[in-house]
Coordinates of C-alpha atoms in Angstrom, one line a residue:
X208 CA -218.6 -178.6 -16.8
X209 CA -216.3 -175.2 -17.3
X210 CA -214.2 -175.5 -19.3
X211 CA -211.5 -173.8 -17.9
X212 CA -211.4 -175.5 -14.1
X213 CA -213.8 -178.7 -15.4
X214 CA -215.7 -178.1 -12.6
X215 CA -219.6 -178.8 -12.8
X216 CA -221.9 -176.3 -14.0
X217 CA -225.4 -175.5 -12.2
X218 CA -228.1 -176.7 -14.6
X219 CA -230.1 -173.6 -14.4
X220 CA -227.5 -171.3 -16.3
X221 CA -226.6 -169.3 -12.6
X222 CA -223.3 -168.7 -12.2
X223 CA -222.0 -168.9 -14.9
X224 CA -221.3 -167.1 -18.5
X225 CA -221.9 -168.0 -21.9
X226 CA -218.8 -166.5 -24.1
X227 CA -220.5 -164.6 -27.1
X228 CA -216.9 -164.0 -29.0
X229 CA -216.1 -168.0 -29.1
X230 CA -219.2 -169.7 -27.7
X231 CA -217.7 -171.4 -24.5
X232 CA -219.3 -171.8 -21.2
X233 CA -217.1 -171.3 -18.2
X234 CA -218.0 -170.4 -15.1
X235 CA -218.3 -166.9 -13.0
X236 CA -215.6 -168.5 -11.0
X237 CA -212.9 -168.1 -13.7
X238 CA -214.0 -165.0 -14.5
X239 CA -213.1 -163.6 -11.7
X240 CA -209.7 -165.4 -11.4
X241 CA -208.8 -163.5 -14.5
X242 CA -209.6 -160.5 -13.5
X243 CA -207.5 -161.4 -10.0
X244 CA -204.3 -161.9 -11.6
X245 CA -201.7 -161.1 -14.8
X246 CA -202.5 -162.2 -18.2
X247 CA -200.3 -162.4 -21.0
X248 CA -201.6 -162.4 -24.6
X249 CA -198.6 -162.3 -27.3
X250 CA -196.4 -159.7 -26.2
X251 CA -198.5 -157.6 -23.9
X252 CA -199.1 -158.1 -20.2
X253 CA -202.3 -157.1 -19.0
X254 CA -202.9 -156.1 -15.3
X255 CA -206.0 -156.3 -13.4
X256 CA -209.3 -155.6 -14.6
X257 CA -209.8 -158.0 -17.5
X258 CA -212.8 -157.1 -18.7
X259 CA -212.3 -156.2 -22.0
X260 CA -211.0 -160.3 -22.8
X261 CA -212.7 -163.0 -22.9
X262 CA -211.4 -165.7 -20.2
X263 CA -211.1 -168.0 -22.9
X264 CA -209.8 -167.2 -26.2
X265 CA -209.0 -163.5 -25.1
X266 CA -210.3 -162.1 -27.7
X267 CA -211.9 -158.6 -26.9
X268 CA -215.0 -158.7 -25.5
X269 CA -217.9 -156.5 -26.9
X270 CA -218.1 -152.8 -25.2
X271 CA -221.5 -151.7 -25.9
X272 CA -225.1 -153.6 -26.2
X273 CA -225.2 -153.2 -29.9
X274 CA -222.6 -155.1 -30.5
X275 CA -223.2 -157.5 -28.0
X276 CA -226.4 -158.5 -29.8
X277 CA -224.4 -159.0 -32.8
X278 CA -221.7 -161.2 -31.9
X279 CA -224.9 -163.0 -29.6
X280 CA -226.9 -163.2 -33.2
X281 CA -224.0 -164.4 -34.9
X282 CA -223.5 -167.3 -32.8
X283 CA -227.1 -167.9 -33.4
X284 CA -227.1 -168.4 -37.1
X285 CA -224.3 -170.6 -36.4
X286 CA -226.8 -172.9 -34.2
X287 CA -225.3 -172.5 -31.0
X288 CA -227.7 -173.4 -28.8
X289 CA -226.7 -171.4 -25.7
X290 CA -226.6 -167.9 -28.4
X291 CA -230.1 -168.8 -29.6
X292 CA -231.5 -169.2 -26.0
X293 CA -229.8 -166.4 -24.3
X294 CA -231.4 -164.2 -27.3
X295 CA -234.7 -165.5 -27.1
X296 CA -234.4 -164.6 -23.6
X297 CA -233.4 -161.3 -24.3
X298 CA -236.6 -160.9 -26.7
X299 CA -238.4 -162.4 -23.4
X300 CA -237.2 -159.4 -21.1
X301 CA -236.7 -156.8 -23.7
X302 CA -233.7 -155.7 -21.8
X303 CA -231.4 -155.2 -25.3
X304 CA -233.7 -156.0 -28.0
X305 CA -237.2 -155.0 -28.7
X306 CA -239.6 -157.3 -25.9
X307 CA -241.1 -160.0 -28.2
X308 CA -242.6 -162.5 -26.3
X309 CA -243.9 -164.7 -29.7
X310 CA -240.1 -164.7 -31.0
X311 CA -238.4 -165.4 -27.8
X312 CA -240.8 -168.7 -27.7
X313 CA -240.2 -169.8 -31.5
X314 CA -236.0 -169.0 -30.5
X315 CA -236.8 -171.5 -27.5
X316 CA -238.5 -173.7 -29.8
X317 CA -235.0 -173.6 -31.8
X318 CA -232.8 -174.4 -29.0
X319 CA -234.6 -176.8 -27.2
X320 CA -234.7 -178.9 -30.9
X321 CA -230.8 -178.4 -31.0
X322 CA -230.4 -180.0 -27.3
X323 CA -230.9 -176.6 -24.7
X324 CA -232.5 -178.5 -22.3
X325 CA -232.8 -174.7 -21.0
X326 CA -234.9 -174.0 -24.2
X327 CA -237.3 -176.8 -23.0
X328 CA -237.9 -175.2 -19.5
X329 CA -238.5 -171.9 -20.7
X330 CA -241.0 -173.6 -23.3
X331 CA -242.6 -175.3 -20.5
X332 CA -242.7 -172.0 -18.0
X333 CA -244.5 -169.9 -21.4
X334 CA -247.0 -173.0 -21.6
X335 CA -247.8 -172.6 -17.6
X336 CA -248.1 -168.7 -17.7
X337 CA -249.6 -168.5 -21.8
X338 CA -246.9 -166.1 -22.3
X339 CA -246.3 -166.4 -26.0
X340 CA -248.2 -169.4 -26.7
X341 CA -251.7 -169.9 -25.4
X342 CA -251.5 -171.7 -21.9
X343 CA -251.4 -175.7 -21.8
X344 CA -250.7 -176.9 -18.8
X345 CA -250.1 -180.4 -21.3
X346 CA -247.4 -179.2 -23.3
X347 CA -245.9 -177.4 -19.9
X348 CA -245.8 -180.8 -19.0
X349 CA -244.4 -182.1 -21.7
X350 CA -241.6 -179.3 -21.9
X351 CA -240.8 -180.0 -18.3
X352 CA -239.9 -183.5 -18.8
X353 CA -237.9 -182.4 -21.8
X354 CA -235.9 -180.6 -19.4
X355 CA -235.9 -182.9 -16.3
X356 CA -234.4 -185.4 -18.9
X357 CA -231.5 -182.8 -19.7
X358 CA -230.5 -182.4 -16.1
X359 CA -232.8 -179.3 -15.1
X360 CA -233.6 -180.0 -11.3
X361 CA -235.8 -177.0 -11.4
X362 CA -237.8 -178.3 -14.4
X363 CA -238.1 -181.9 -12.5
X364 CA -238.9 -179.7 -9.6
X365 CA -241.8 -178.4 -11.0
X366 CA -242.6 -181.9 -13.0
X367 CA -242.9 -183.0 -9.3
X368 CA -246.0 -180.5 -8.7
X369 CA -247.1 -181.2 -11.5
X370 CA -247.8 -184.0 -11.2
X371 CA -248.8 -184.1 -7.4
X372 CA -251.7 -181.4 -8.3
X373 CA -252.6 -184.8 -10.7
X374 CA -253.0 -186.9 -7.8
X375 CA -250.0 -189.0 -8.3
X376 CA -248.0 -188.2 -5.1
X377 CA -245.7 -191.1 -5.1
X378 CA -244.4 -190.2 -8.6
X379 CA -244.1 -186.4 -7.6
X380 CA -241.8 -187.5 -4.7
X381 CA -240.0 -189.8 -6.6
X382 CA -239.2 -186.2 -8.9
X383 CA -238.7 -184.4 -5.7
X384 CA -236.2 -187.2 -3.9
X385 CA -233.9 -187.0 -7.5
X386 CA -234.1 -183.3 -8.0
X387 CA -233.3 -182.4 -4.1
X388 CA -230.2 -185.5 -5.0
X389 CA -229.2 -183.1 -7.5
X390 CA -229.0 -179.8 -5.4
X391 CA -232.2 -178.3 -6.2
X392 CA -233.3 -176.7 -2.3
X393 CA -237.2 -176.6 -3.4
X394 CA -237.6 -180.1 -3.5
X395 CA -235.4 -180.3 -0.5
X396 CA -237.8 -178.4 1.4
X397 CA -241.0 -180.3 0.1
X398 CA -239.2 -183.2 0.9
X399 CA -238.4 -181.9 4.6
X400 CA -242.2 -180.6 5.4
X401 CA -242.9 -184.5 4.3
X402 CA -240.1 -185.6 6.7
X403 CA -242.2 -183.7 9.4
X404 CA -245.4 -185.0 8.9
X405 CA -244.2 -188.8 8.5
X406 CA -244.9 -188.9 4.5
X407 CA -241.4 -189.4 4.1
X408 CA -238.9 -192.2 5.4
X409 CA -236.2 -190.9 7.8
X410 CA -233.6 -192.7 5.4
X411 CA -234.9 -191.3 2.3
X412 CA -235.0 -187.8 3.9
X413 CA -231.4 -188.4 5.3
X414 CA -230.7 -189.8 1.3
X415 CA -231.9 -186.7 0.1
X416 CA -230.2 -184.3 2.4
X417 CA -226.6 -185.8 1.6
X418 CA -227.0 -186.0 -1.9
X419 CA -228.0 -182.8 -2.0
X420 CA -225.1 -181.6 -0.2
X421 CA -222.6 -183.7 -1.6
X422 CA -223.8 -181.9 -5.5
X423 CA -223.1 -178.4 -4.2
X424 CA -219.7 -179.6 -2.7
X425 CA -219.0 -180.5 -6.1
X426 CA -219.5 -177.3 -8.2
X427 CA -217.8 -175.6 -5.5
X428 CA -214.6 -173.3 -5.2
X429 CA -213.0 -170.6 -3.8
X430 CA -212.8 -168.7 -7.1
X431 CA -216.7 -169.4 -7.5
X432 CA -217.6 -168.1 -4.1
X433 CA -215.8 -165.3 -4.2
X434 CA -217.1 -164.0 -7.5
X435 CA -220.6 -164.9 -5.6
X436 CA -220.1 -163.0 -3.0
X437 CA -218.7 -159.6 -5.6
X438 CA -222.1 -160.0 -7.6
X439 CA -223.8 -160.4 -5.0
X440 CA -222.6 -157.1 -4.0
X441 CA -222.0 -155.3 -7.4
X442 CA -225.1 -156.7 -9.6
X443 CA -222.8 -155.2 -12.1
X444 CA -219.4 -156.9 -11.7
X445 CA -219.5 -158.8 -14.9
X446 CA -220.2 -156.9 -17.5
X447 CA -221.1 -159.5 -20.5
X448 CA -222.4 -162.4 -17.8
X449 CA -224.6 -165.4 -19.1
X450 CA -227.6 -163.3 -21.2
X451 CA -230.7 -163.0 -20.2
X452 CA -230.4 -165.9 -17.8
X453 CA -232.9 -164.3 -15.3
X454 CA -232.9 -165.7 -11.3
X455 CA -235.2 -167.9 -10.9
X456 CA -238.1 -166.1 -8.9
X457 CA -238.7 -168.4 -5.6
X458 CA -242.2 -169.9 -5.9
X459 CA -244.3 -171.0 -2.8
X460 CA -243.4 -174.3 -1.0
X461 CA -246.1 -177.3 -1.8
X462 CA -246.8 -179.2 0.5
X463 CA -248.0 -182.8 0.3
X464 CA -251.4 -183.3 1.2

């Protein structure tokens, strides 16, 4: 949830922004409400943009990438376990620190141990690709369910395949029928293609497809679909967003033998 509207949060870190200066997660929505309209802090009245306060506890917000990483490692040595996966995914992309792919897996390692259930997909994605570690697609699995347990539909997405490619196709769609419930479109469209092909049950398809819809009506807002649509537009609207909290990178559709 935000914890400024108490709205829920995707489970895949989009769209939303992890606060370096006081360690809260809010999302991109109230970000931009801030920067919409007046602020007062103490005496002062602040007029649109906000950039330089944090929505939360308006203290200034870092102005260079330096400092950034600073504030991001403090956090860290103070185990929070958004700081110490947002800088193992900057080591991961090299974007503000030096790329490091070994120390963004043992900072993964870290956060998934403190509760990141983001840690645990990123573990499980490095396992897959042997970026870091050397590849096992067992400890991928492993990671994945880690994940899936913490409420990443992508990680039970890709549980799902998985285990299909295992042979187990009623347990993959029994991942793929709670993910899609969750809001996750893959799994939707896996379970749609099944739909087609009569490997699916019209009610479970129909099950699916409201569940689905009814998780993004809940995580909506004006506020969050406007700032959408301005990122969407300005890649660079918000300056200190969620670190290193890459889009996920579409993957093929599989289809159920």
């Amino acid at each position: 949830f935000c914890v400024i509207c108490a709205l829920l949060l995707r489970s895949d870190g989009v769209g939303q922004t992890h606060l370096v200066c006081c360690g809260k997660i809010i999302c991109n929505g109230c970000v931009f409400a801030m920067e919409a309209s007046n602020v007062t802090v103490g005496t002062a009245t602040f007029h649109p943009p906000f950039s330089s306060l944090c929505p939360f506890c308006r203290a200034p917000k870092p102005t260079s990438a330096s400092e950034f990483v600073t504030m991001l490692r403090k956090r860290a040595d103070a185990n929070d376990p958004w700081a110490i996966y947002n800088l193992a995914c900057a080591y991961f992309d090299g974007n503000i620190v030096p790329q490091d792919d070994q120390k963004a897996v043992e900072l993964w390692i870290r956060a998934g141990e403190l509760g990141c259930a983001l840690g645990h997909n990123k573990l499980a994605i490095a396992y897959r690709d042997g970026r870091g570690v050397e590849a096992d697609i067992t400890q991928a699995e492993h990671h994945y369910k880690q994940a899936a347990i913490g409420g990443i539909t992508g990680a039970r997405h890709e549980l799902g395949c998985l285990v299909q490619m295992s042979g187990d196709k009623e347990t993959a769609m029994r991942h793929w029928l709670i993910s899609a419930g969750d809001g996750n479109d893959f799994s939707l469209a896996v379970i749609k293609d099944s739909f087609k092909r009569e490997l699916v049950t019209k009610d479970n398809f129909e099950r699916a497809l409201r569940d689905n819809n009814n998780a993004k009506d809940e995580m909506k807002s004006d506020a969050r679909e406007a700032a959408g649509e301005i990122v969407a537009i300005r890649k660079n609207f918000l300056t200190n967003r969620t670190c290193c909290v890459p889009p996920r990178t579409p993957r093929k559709t599989l289809k159920v033998e």
